[in-house]
Coordinates of C-alpha atoms in Angstrom, one line a residue:
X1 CA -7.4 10.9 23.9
X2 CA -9.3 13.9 23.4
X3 CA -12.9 13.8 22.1
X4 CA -13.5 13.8 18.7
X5 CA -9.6 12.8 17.6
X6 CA -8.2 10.2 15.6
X7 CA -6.8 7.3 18.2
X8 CA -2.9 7.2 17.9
X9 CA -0.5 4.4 17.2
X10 CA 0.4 2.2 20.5
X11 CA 3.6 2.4 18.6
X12 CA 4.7 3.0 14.8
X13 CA 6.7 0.6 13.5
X14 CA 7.1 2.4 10.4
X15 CA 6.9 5.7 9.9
X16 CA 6.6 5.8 5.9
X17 CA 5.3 3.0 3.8
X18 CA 4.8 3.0 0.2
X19 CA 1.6 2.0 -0.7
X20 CA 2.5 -0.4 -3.6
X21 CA 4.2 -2.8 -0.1
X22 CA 0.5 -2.7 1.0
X23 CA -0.5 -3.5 -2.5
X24 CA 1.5 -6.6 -2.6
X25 CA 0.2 -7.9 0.4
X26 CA -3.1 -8.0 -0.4
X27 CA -2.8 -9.2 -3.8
X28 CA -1.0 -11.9 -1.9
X29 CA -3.4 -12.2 1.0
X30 CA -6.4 -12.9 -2.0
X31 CA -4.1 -15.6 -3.6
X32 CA -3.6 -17.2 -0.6
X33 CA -7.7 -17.5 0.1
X34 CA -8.0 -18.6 -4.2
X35 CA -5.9 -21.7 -3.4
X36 CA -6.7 -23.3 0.1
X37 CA -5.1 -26.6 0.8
X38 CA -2.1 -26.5 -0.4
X39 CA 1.5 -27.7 0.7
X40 CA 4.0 -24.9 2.1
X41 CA 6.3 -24.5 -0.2
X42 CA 3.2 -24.1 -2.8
X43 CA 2.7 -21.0 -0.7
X44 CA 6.6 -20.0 -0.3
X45 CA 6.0 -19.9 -4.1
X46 CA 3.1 -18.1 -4.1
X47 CA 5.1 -15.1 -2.0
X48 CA 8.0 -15.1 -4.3
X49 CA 6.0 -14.6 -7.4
X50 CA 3.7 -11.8 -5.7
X51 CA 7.0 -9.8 -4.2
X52 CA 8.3 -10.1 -8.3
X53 CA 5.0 -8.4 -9.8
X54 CA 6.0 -5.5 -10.4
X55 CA 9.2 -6.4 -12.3
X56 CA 7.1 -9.5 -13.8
X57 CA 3.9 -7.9 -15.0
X58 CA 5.1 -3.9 -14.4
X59 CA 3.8 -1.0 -12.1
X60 CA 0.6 -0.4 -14.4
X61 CA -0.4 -3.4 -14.6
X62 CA 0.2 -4.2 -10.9
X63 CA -2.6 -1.5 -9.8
X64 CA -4.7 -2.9 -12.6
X65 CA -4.6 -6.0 -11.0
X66 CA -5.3 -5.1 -7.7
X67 CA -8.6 -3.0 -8.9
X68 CA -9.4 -6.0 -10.5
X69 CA -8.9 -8.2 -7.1
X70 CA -10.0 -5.7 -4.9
X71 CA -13.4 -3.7 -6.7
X72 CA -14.1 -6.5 -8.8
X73 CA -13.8 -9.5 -7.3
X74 CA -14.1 -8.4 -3.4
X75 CA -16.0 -5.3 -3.8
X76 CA -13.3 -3.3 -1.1
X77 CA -12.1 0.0 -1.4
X78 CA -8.5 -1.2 -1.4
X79 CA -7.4 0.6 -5.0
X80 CA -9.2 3.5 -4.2
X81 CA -7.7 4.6 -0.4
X82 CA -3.7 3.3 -1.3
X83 CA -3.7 5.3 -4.4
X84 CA -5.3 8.8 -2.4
X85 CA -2.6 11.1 -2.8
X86 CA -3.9 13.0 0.5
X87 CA -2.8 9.9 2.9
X88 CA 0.1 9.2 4.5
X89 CA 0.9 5.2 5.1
X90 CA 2.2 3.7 8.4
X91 CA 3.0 0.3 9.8
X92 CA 1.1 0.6 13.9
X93 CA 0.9 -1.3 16.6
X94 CA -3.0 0.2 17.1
X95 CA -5.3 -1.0 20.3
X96 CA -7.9 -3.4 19.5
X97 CA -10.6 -1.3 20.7
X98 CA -9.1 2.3 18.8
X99 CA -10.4 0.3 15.6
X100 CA -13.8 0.9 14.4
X101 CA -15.2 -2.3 12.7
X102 CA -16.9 -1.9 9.0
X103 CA -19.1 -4.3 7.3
X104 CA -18.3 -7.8 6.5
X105 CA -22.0 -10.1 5.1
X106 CA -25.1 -10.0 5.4
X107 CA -24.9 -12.6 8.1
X108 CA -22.1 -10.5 10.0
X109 CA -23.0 -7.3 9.5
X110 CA -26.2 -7.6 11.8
X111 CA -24.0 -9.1 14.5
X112 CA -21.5 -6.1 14.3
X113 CA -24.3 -3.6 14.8
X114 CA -25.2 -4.9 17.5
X115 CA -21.7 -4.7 19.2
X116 CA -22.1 -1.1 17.8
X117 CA -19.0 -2.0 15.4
X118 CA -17.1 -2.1 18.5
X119 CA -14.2 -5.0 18.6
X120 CA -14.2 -6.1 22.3
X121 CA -18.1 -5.8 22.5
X122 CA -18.3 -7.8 19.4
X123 CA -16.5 -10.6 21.1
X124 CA -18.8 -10.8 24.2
X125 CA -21.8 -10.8 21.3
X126 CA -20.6 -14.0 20.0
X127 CA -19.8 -15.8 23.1
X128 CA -23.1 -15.0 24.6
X129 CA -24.7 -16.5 21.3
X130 CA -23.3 -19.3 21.0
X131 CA -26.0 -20.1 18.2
X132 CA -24.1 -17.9 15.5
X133 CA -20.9 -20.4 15.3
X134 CA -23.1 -23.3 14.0
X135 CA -24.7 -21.3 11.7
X136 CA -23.6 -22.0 7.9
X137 CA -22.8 -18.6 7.0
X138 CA -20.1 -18.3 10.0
X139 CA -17.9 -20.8 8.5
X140 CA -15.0 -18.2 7.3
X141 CA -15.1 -17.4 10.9
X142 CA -12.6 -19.7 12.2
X143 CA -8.4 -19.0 12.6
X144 CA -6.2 -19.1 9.3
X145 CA -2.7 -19.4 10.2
X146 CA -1.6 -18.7 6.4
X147 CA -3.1 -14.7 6.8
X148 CA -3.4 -14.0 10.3
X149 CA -0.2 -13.0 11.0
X150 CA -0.5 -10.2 8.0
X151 CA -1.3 -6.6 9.2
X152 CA -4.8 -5.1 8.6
X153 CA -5.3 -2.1 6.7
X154 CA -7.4 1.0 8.4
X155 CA -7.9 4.4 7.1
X156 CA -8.6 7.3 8.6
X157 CA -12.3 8.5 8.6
X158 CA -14.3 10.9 10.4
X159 CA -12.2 10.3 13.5
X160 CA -12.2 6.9 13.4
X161 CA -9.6 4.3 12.1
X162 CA -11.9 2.0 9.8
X163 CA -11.0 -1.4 8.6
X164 CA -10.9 -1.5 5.0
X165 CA -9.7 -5.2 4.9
X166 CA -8.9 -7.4 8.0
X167 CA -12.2 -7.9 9.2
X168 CA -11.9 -11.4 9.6
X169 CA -8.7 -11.1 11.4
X170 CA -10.0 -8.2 13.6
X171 CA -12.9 -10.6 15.1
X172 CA -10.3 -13.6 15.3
X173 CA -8.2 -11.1 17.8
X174 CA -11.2 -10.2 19.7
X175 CA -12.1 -13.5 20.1
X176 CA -8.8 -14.4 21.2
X177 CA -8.6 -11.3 24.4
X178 CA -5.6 -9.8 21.9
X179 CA -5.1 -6.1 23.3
X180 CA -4.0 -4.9 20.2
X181 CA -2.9 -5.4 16.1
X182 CA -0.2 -4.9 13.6
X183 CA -1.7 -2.1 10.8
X184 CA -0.8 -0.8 8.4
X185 CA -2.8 2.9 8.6
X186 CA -3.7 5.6 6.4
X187 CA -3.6 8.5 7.7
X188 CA -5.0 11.7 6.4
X189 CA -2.2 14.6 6.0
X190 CA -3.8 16.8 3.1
X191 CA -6.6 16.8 0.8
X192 CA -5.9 14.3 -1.8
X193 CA -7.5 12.3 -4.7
X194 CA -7.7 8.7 -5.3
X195 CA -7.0 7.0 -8.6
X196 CA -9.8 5.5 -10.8
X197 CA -9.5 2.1 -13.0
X198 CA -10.2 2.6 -16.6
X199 CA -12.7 -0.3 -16.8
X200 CA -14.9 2.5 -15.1
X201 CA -15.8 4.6 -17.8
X202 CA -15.3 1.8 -20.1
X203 CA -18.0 0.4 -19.4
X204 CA -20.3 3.3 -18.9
X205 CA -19.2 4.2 -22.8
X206 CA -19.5 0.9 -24.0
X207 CA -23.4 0.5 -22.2
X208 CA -24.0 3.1 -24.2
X209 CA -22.5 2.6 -27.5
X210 CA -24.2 -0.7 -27.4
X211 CA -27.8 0.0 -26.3
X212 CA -30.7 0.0 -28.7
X213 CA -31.0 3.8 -28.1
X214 CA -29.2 6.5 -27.7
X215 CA -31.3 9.3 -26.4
X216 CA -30.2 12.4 -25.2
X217 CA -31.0 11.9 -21.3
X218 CA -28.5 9.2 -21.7
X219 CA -25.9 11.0 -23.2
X220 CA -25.8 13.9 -21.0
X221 CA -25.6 11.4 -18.4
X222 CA -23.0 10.7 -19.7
X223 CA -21.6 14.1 -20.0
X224 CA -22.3 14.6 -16.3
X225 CA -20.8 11.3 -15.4
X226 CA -17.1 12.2 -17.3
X227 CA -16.9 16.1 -15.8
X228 CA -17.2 14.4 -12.0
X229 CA -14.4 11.5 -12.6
X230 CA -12.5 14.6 -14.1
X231 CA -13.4 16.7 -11.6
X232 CA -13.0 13.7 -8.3
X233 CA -10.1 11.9 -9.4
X234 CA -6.1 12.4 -9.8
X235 CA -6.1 10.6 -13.6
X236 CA -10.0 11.5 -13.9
X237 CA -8.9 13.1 -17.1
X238 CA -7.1 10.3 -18.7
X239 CA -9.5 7.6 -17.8
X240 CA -12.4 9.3 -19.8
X241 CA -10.0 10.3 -23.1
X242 CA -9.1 6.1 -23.3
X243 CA -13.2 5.9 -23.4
X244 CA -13.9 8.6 -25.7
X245 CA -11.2 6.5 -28.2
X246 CA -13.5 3.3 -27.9
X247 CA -16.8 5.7 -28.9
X248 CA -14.6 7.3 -31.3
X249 CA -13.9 3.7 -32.8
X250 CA -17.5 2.6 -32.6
X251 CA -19.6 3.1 -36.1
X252 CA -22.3 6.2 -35.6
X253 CA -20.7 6.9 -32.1
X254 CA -18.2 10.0 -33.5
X255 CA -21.2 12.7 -33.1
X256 CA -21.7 11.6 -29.3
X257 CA -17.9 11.6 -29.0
X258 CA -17.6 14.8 -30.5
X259 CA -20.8 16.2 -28.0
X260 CA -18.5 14.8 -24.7
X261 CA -15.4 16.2 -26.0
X262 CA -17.1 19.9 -26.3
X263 CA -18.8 19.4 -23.6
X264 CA -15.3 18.7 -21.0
X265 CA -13.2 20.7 -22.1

């Protein structure tokens, strides 16, 4: 591998992946975790229903729920890199040590530093500590049959490939000596833009509209706020006009309305 490029597949398994597949998954993946115990065919059931989604609830609402699930409930970029119109999305057989670990807790994330974020090094960490198992906050750190055998999710970044959910099963393979894991990878082929969820600038307008005061620091703030999600994201545009209706339908809001609407054109 020459320095200072992105490690390559051990093998692609699929060479184009629609990122609403990878969607699926890990709307499925989360449901799995919400409902622990459960007999088999509760979860057969549970993988039906998430492979109908889109023709149950529809495409919008499918990415709505998966911003929901994955900024917030988990906190995870997942909405943000499968809807960046820039990358391209492949199933991999990748080598454990190509993938760059990412942070996981506050109890992890220490841990991982000091294995320099670096899978096989990770797992000679946590053997040679064997302190960190008992602890209270390593309890998730254990095998899960259920979601183990699901791919990861890496993205390409600064010449690394970056888990962006999987981290769990990542440290379960180094633990285990596996030379290698199923991804599915992001892969940059063009600049691009990543979708943002309308609950966003929602709730930017609405702390506004419903604050004591409405100064005019906060309101150009506000200004400045809507020109970069315009300006940063592929339906930037759109997501500000569905706030600007809720100020517009807010009494004595219609003047600060009218100032954003002047003001990003």
């Amino acid at each position: 591998m020459a320095e200072h490029s992105t490690p390559e597949a051990l093998e692609v398994l699929r060479p184009e992946v629609d990122p609403q597949e990878i969607a699926l998954q890990y709307i499925h993946h989360e449901f799995i975790k919400l409902f622990p115990g459960q007999p088999k065919n509760f979860y057969d059931r549970l993988a039906e229903g998430a492979s109908k989604l889109p023709q149950t609830i529809g495409t919008s609402s499918l990415w709505e729920l998966l911003a929901g699930l994955a900024e917030g409930y988990k906190c995870k970029w997942v909405y943000r890199f499968l809807t960046d119109s820039g990358l391209q999305w492949r199933l991999e057989r990748i080598a454990l040590d190509d993938i760059r670990m990412t942070g996981m807790s506050p109890f992890m994330d220490p841990i991982l530093a000091k294995a320099n974020w670096h899978p096989s090094t990770f797992a000679e960490v946590w053997r040679s500590n064997p302190g960190y198992a008992t602890q209270q906050d390593a309890v998730g750190m254990r095998p899960e049959p259920l979601r183990d055998s699901l791919p990861i999710m890496l993205i390409e970044r600064n010449h690394y490939l970056q888990v962006f959910d999987g981290m769990r099963r990542t440290c379960m393979a180094a633990l285990a000596n596996k030379p290698d894991m199923t991804a599915w990878v992001g892969r940059r082929i063009q600049p691009g833009k990543s979708r943002i969820n309308a609950d966003k600038t929602l709730f930017l307008f609405a702390t506004y509209a419903e604050s004591n005061t409405h100064d005019e620091t906060s309101l150009h703030a506000l200004i400045g706020i809507s020109k970069l999600v315009i300006r940063e994201h592929a339906n930037g545009r759109e997501v500000v006009e569905r706030a600007l209706r809720f100020l517009e339908a807010k009494p004595a809001m219609g003047e600060a309305a009218k100032q954003i609407r002047a003001a990003i054109q």
